[in-house]
CSV table of C-alpha atoms in Angstrom, one decimal:
chain,number,residue,atom,x,y,z
A,1,MET,CA,129.2,124.7,170.0
A,2,LYS,CA,127.2,124.9,166.9
A,3,ALA,CA,130.2,125.9,164.8
A,4,ILE,CA,132.3,123.1,166.2
A,5,GLN,CA,129.6,120.5,165.7
A,6,LEU,CA,129.3,121.6,162.0
A,7,PHE,CA,133.1,121.4,161.6
A,8,TYR,CA,133.2,117.8,162.7
A,9,ALA,CA,130.2,116.9,160.7
A,10,HIS,CA,132.2,117.2,157.4
A,11,SER,CA,134.3,114.6,155.9
A,12,ARG,CA,137.9,114.1,156.8
A,13,GLU,CA,139.0,115.2,153.4
A,14,GLN,CA,137.1,118.4,153.6
A,15,VAL,CA,138.4,119.1,157.1
A,16,LEU,CA,141.9,118.5,156.0
A,17,GLU,CA,141.5,120.9,153.1
A,18,TRP,CA,140.2,123.7,155.3
A,19,ILE,CA,142.9,123.4,158.0
A,20,SER,CA,145.7,123.0,155.5
A,21,ALA,CA,144.8,126.5,154.2
A,22,ASP,CA,145.6,128.0,157.6
A,23,PRO,CA,149.0,129.9,157.8
A,24,LEU,CA,150.0,127.8,160.8
A,25,TRP,CA,149.4,124.5,159.0
A,26,GLU,CA,153.0,124.1,157.9
A,27,ASP,CA,154.2,124.3,161.5
A,28,ILE,CA,151.6,121.8,162.5
A,29,ARG,CA,152.6,119.4,159.8
A,30,LYS,CA,156.3,119.5,160.7
A,31,ASN,CA,155.5,118.6,164.3
A,32,LEU,CA,153.3,115.7,163.5
A,33,SER,CA,154.7,112.2,163.3
A,34,LYS,CA,153.2,109.1,161.8
A,35,LYS,CA,152.7,107.6,165.2
A,36,TYR,CA,150.9,110.6,166.7
A,37,SER,CA,148.8,112.0,163.9
A,38,ASN,CA,145.7,112.9,165.8
A,39,PHE,CA,145.0,116.3,167.2
A,40,SER,CA,142.0,118.3,168.5
A,41,PHE,CA,141.0,121.9,169.3
A,42,LYS,CA,140.6,123.8,172.5
A,43,MET,CA,138.5,127.0,173.0
A,44,GLN,CA,140.5,129.9,174.4
A,45,GLY,CA,140.2,129.9,178.2
A,46,ASP,CA,139.0,126.3,178.4
A,47,LEU,CA,140.8,123.4,180.1
A,48,LYS,CA,139.2,120.6,178.1
A,49,ILE,CA,139.6,119.9,174.4
A,50,VAL,CA,136.4,120.3,172.4
A,51,ALA,CA,136.1,116.6,171.9
A,52,GLU,CA,135.4,116.2,175.6
A,53,LYS,CA,132.5,118.6,175.7
A,54,ARG,CA,129.2,116.9,176.3
A,55,GLU,CA,127.4,119.9,174.7
A,56,ILE,CA,128.5,118.7,171.2
A,57,LEU,CA,127.1,115.3,171.7
A,58,GLN,CA,123.8,116.7,173.2
A,59,LEU,CA,123.5,119.1,170.2
A,60,GLN,CA,124.0,116.3,167.8
A,61,ASP,CA,121.4,114.1,169.5
A,62,LYS,CA,118.9,117.0,169.6
A,63,GLU,CA,119.2,117.7,165.9
A,64,GLY,CA,118.8,114.0,165.2
A,65,ASP,CA,115.6,113.9,167.1
A,66,GLU,CA,114.1,116.7,165.2
A,67,GLY,CA,114.8,114.9,161.9
A,68,GLY,CA,114.0,116.0,158.4
A,69,ASN,CA,114.9,119.3,156.8
A,70,GLN,CA,112.9,121.4,159.2
A,71,HIS,CA,114.7,124.7,160.0
A,72,LEU,CA,113.8,128.1,161.5
A,73,CYS,CA,112.9,130.7,158.8
A,74,LEU,CA,114.3,134.2,159.3
A,75,ILE,CA,111.2,135.8,157.7
A,76,SER,CA,108.3,134.0,159.3
A,77,GLY,CA,109.9,132.6,162.4
A,78,GLU,CA,108.4,129.2,161.7
A,79,LYS,CA,110.1,125.9,160.9
A,80,GLY,CA,109.9,124.4,157.4
A,81,GLU,CA,111.9,123.1,154.5
A,82,LEU,CA,114.5,125.6,153.3
A,83,VAL,CA,115.3,126.7,149.7
A,84,ASP,CA,118.8,126.5,148.3
A,85,THR,CA,118.5,129.6,146.2
A,86,THR,CA,115.9,132.3,145.8
A,87,THR,CA,114.0,133.6,142.8
A,88,ALA,CA,115.5,136.5,140.9
A,89,THR,CA,114.0,139.9,141.5
A,90,MET,CA,115.5,142.1,138.7
A,91,ILE,CA,115.5,145.9,139.1
A,92,GLN,CA,116.7,148.7,136.8
A,93,GLY,CA,120.5,148.5,136.3
A,94,SER,CA,120.8,144.9,137.6
A,95,GLN,CA,121.5,141.6,136.0
A,96,ALA,CA,118.5,139.5,135.0
A,97,SER,CA,119.6,136.9,137.7
A,98,ALA,CA,120.0,139.5,140.5
A,99,LYS,CA,118.5,138.4,143.8
A,100,LEU,CA,117.8,140.1,147.1
A,101,VAL,CA,119.2,137.1,149.0
A,102,ALA,CA,122.1,135.3,147.5
A,103,PHE,CA,125.5,133.8,148.4
A,104,GLN,CA,128.4,133.1,146.1
A,105,VAL,CA,129.6,129.5,146.5
A,106,ASN,CA,133.2,129.0,147.8
A,107,SER,CA,133.8,132.8,147.7
A,108,GLY,CA,134.4,133.4,151.4
A,109,TYR,CA,130.8,134.4,152.3
A,110,ASP,CA,129.8,131.1,153.9
A,111,SER,CA,129.6,130.8,157.7
A,112,TYR,CA,129.9,127.8,160.0
A,113,GLY,CA,130.2,125.4,157.2
A,114,LYS,CA,126.9,126.4,155.5
A,115,THR,CA,126.4,127.0,151.8
A,116,LYS,CA,124.0,129.0,149.6
A,117,CYS,CA,120.8,130.1,151.4
A,118,ALA,CA,121.6,128.0,154.4
A,119,ASN,CA,123.5,131.1,155.5
A,120,ALA,CA,120.2,133.0,155.6
A,121,PRO,CA,117.6,130.3,156.1
A,122,ILE,CA,114.3,130.9,154.3
A,123,THR,CA,111.5,128.4,154.0
A,124,LYS,CA,109.9,127.6,150.6
A,125,GLU,CA,106.6,129.2,151.6
A,126,SER,CA,108.3,132.5,152.7
A,127,GLU,CA,110.5,132.6,149.7
A,128,PHE,CA,107.6,132.2,147.3
A,129,ALA,CA,105.6,134.9,149.2
A,130,TYR,CA,108.2,137.6,149.3
A,131,THR,CA,109.6,137.1,145.8
A,132,THR,CA,106.1,137.0,144.2
A,133,ALA,CA,105.1,140.2,146.1
A,134,LEU,CA,108.4,142.0,145.1
A,135,ASN,CA,108.2,141.0,141.5
A,136,THR,CA,104.6,142.2,141.4
A,137,LEU,CA,105.5,145.6,142.7
A,138,LEU,CA,108.4,145.7,140.2
A,139,ARG,CA,106.5,144.6,137.1
A,140,SER,CA,106.3,146.8,134.0
A,141,GLY,CA,103.6,149.5,134.3
A,142,SER,CA,103.4,149.2,138.1
A,143,HIS,CA,102.2,152.3,139.9
A,144,ASN,CA,103.9,151.0,143.1
A,145,LYS,CA,107.4,151.8,142.0
A,146,PHE,CA,109.6,154.7,140.8
A,147,ASN,CA,113.2,155.1,139.7
A,148,LEU,CA,115.5,158.0,140.6
A,149,GLY,CA,119.0,157.7,139.3
A,150,ASN,CA,120.0,154.1,139.6
A,151,ARG,CA,117.8,153.6,142.7
A,152,THR,CA,114.5,151.7,142.5
A,153,PHE,CA,111.8,152.4,145.1
A,154,VAL,CA,108.7,150.4,145.7
A,155,PHE,CA,105.8,151.3,148.1
A,156,TRP,CA,102.6,149.7,149.3
A,157,ALA,CA,99.9,149.9,151.9
A,158,SER,CA,99.0,147.1,154.3
A,159,ALA,CA,95.3,147.4,154.0
A,160,LEU,CA,92.9,147.0,151.0
A,161,ASN,CA,90.7,150.0,151.5
A,162,GLU,CA,89.9,153.4,149.9
A,163,ALA,CA,92.5,155.3,151.9
A,164,SER,CA,95.3,152.9,151.0
A,165,ALA,CA,94.4,152.8,147.4
A,166,GLN,CA,94.2,156.6,147.1
A,167,MET,CA,97.5,157.0,149.1
A,168,GLU,CA,99.3,154.7,146.7
A,169,GLU,CA,98.0,156.3,143.5
A,170,SER,CA,98.5,159.8,144.9
A,171,LEU,CA,102.1,159.2,145.8
A,172,PHE,CA,102.8,157.9,142.3
A,173,ASP,CA,101.3,161.1,140.8
A,174,LEU,CA,103.2,163.3,143.3
A,175,LEU,CA,106.5,161.7,142.1
A,176,GLY,CA,105.7,163.0,138.6
A,177,PHE,CA,105.4,159.6,136.8
A,178,SER,CA,101.7,159.8,135.9
A,179,GLU,CA,101.0,159.4,132.2
A,180,GLU,CA,98.0,161.6,132.4
A,181,LYS,CA,98.7,165.0,130.7
A,182,LYS,CA,96.7,168.1,131.6
A,183,ASP,CA,96.7,171.7,130.4
A,184,ASP,CA,97.3,172.9,134.0
A,185,PRO,CA,100.6,171.3,135.2
A,186,ASN,CA,99.6,172.1,138.8
A,187,ALA,CA,96.2,170.5,138.7
A,188,ASN,CA,97.3,167.0,139.2
A,189,VAL,CA,99.6,167.9,142.1
A,190,LEU,CA,96.9,170.0,143.7
A,191,LYS,CA,94.6,167.0,143.5
A,192,VAL,CA,97.2,164.9,145.2
A,193,LYS,CA,97.5,167.5,148.0
A,194,LYS,CA,93.8,167.3,148.5
A,195,VAL,CA,93.9,163.5,149.0
A,196,PHE,CA,96.7,163.8,151.6
A,197,GLU,CA,94.8,166.6,153.4
A,198,SER,CA,91.7,164.4,153.5
A,199,ILE,CA,93.6,161.5,155.0
A,200,TYR,CA,95.4,163.6,157.5
A,201,SER,CA,92.2,165.4,158.6
A,202,GLY,CA,90.2,162.2,158.9
A,203,LYS,CA,87.8,163.1,156.1
A,204,ILE,CA,89.0,159.8,154.5
A,205,SER,CA,88.9,157.3,157.4
A,206,THR,CA,92.0,155.4,158.3
A,207,SER,CA,93.1,153.1,161.1
A,208,LEU,CA,96.2,153.1,163.3
A,209,GLU,CA,96.7,149.5,162.0
A,210,ASP,CA,96.9,150.7,158.4
A,211,LYS,CA,100.6,150.9,157.5
A,212,PHE,CA,102.5,152.4,154.6
A,213,TYR,CA,105.9,150.9,153.5
A,214,ILE,CA,108.6,152.2,151.2
A,215,LEU,CA,111.6,150.1,150.2
A,216,GLY,CA,114.6,151.4,148.3
A,217,LEU,CA,116.8,149.1,146.3
A,218,ALA,CA,120.1,149.5,144.4
A,219,PRO,CA,121.7,147.2,141.7
A,220,ASN,CA,124.8,145.2,142.3
A,221,VAL,CA,126.7,142.7,140.3
A,222,ALA,CA,124.9,139.6,141.5
A,223,ARG,CA,122.7,140.8,144.3
A,224,ILE,CA,120.3,143.7,145.1
A,225,ALA,CA,121.1,146.0,148.0
A,226,THR,CA,118.6,147.5,150.3
A,227,VAL,CA,119.4,151.2,150.7
A,228,TYR,CA,116.2,152.6,152.2
A,229,TRP,CA,113.3,151.3,154.4
A,230,SER,CA,110.4,153.1,155.9
A,231,GLU,CA,107.3,151.9,157.9
A,232,THR,CA,104.7,154.4,159.1
A,233,THR,CA,100.9,154.8,159.4
A,234,LEU,CA,98.9,156.4,156.6
A,235,LYS,CA,98.1,159.5,158.7
A,236,GLU,CA,101.8,160.0,159.7
A,237,PHE,CA,102.9,159.7,156.1
A,238,ALA,CA,100.2,162.1,154.9
A,239,ALA,CA,101.6,164.6,157.4
A,240,LYS,CA,105.1,164.3,156.0
A,241,ILE,CA,103.8,164.9,152.4
A,242,LEU,CA,101.8,168.0,153.5
A,243,GLU,CA,104.9,169.3,155.2
A,244,HIS,CA,106.7,168.9,151.9
A,245,PHE,CA,104.0,170.9,150.1
A,246,LYS,CA,104.5,173.7,152.7
A,247,ASP,CA,108.3,173.7,152.4
A,248,THR,CA,108.1,174.0,148.6
A,249,GLU,CA,105.7,176.8,148.4
A,250,ILE,CA,107.2,179.7,146.4
A,251,VAL,CA,105.9,183.2,146.2
A,252,ASP,CA,106.4,184.3,142.6
A,253,VAL,CA,105.1,186.7,140.0
A,254,ARG,CA,102.0,184.7,139.5
A,255,LYS,CA,100.9,185.6,143.0
A,256,GLU,CA,98.0,183.2,143.5
A,257,SER,CA,99.4,180.3,141.6
A,258,LYS,CA,101.8,178.2,143.6
A,259,PRO,CA,104.0,176.1,141.4
A,260,TYR,CA,104.0,172.8,143.2
A,261,GLN,CA,106.3,170.3,141.6
A,262,GLY,CA,106.6,166.5,141.6
A,263,ILE,CA,109.7,165.0,143.2
A,264,ARG,CA,111.0,163.8,139.8
A,265,ASP,CA,110.7,167.3,138.4
A,266,MET,CA,112.8,168.7,141.3
A,267,ILE,CA,115.6,166.2,140.7
A,268,SER,CA,115.6,166.4,136.9
A,269,CYS,CA,116.1,170.1,137.0
A,270,VAL,CA,119.5,169.7,138.6
A,271,THR,CA,120.8,167.0,136.4
A,272,LEU,CA,122.6,167.2,133.0
A,273,GLY,CA,119.9,167.3,130.3
A,274,GLY,CA,117.1,167.1,132.8
A,275,LYS,CA,117.3,163.3,133.1
A,276,THR,CA,116.6,161.7,136.5
A,277,SER,CA,118.6,158.7,135.4
A,278,ASP,CA,121.7,160.9,135.6
A,279,ALA,CA,121.0,162.0,139.1
A,280,THR,CA,123.7,161.1,141.6
A,281,PRO,CA,122.6,158.2,144.0
A,282,ASN,CA,123.3,160.4,147.1
A,283,LEU,CA,121.1,163.2,145.8
A,284,ALA,CA,118.2,161.0,144.8
A,285,GLU,CA,118.2,159.1,148.1
A,286,ASN,CA,118.6,162.3,150.2
A,287,VAL,CA,115.7,164.0,148.5
A,288,VAL,CA,113.4,161.0,149.0
A,289,GLN,CA,114.4,160.7,152.7
A,290,SER,CA,113.9,164.4,153.2
A,291,VAL,CA,110.3,164.3,151.8
A,292,PHE,CA,109.2,160.9,153.2
A,293,LEU,CA,110.7,161.3,156.7
A,294,GLY,CA,110.3,165.1,157.0
A,295,ILE,CA,114.0,165.8,157.7
A,296,ALA,CA,116.3,168.4,156.3
A,297,LEU,CA,118.4,167.9,153.2
A,298,SER,CA,122.0,166.9,153.8
A,299,LEU,CA,124.8,169.5,153.5
A,300,PHE,CA,126.0,167.7,150.4
A,301,SER,CA,122.6,168.1,148.7
A,302,VAL,CA,122.2,171.8,149.7
A,303,CYS,CA,125.7,172.6,148.5
A,304,PHE,CA,125.1,170.8,145.2
A,305,LEU,CA,121.9,172.7,144.6
A,306,HIS,CA,123.5,176.0,145.5
A,307,GLN,CA,126.3,175.3,143.1
A,308,LYS,CA,123.9,174.5,140.3
A,309,ASN,CA,121.9,177.7,140.9
A,310,SER,CA,125.2,179.7,140.9
A,311,CYS,CA,126.1,178.3,137.5
A,312,ARG,CA,122.8,179.3,135.9
A,313,ALA,CA,123.1,182.6,134.0
A,314,ARG,CA,121.0,185.4,135.4
A,315,SER,CA,119.2,185.8,132.1
A,316,ASN,CA,117.9,182.3,132.5
A,317,TYR,CA,116.6,182.9,136.0
A,318,HIS,CA,112.9,182.3,136.5
A,319,PRO,CA,111.2,182.5,139.9
A,320,GLY,CA,109.5,179.3,140.9
A,321,LYS,CA,112.1,176.8,139.5
A,322,PRO,CA,111.7,173.4,141.2
A,323,ASP,CA,115.3,173.4,142.5
A,324,GLN,CA,114.7,176.7,144.2
A,325,GLY,CA,111.7,174.9,145.8
A,326,LEU,CA,114.1,172.4,147.2
A,327,LEU,CA,116.3,175.1,148.7
A,328,GLU,CA,113.6,177.4,149.9
A,329,PRO,CA,113.1,175.9,153.4
A,330,PHE,CA,116.9,176.4,154.1
A,331,GLU,CA,117.1,180.0,152.9
A,332,GLN,CA,114.5,181.6,155.2
């Protein structure tokens, strides 16, 4: 009923333009005479034409009573004034005007006679809140984001406490993006491991209400696509990271020294020239999901890593390489 009511709400010229684009329009036009030029629609299975349905008149009266530009927001679930377009949230590889929610005008993406963001109604308050938060996470120098290949990931905790702050900073260090340089390359990662152990064991107090979120984004021509989403508690996430440390332990010639590696180092060692920006999107996404969700690597990633190892000359083989750490859990 809503779709029908919106159809009739448009001008006669607009309606004529729409129906004349239908493949059957030519047959309709030939059968219309000047005397009988009115016609209506009938829903499949109905006996009455839509113009006879009381529901349409009742729907129109109901909307008229509500008045104003008050509509239900998809984000908050509350009514308010909607935005026509949303603020740009540019990520690496996207256009400066790229947005998370956007609709091309007159390009076949509109539904039920709606245009722009009316297709995905968002109130002004909600739009300001989510775009401001996302742009803050994406800002230059942020320790709440990282890039792998052409994918951008942002992460944050729901609470403002010690555990949440240490979780965010430790994850950034684990990913291998910390600017802090140390003589011992393992020292920083071991420090991160200790933080996650403290959170998991309860030494650093957390609450079941304290959540941790990770959002993965990919660039497109005019929009930004969501490719990954995770929501978990701090303790559950700490358990997954500790599982990652266990999976990547490698017994090597250094015996007591275990070459833990950041996720970025693991991916860079299987790309041309060691650049994470050259990593295939599938590999980057799969490694992130494997670590953050505690699941096995896909067959594609395992085969890719095996192939890379096979191509390396035996003279260049060194125990404890990061990519061998990726494969180690699947070769036991």
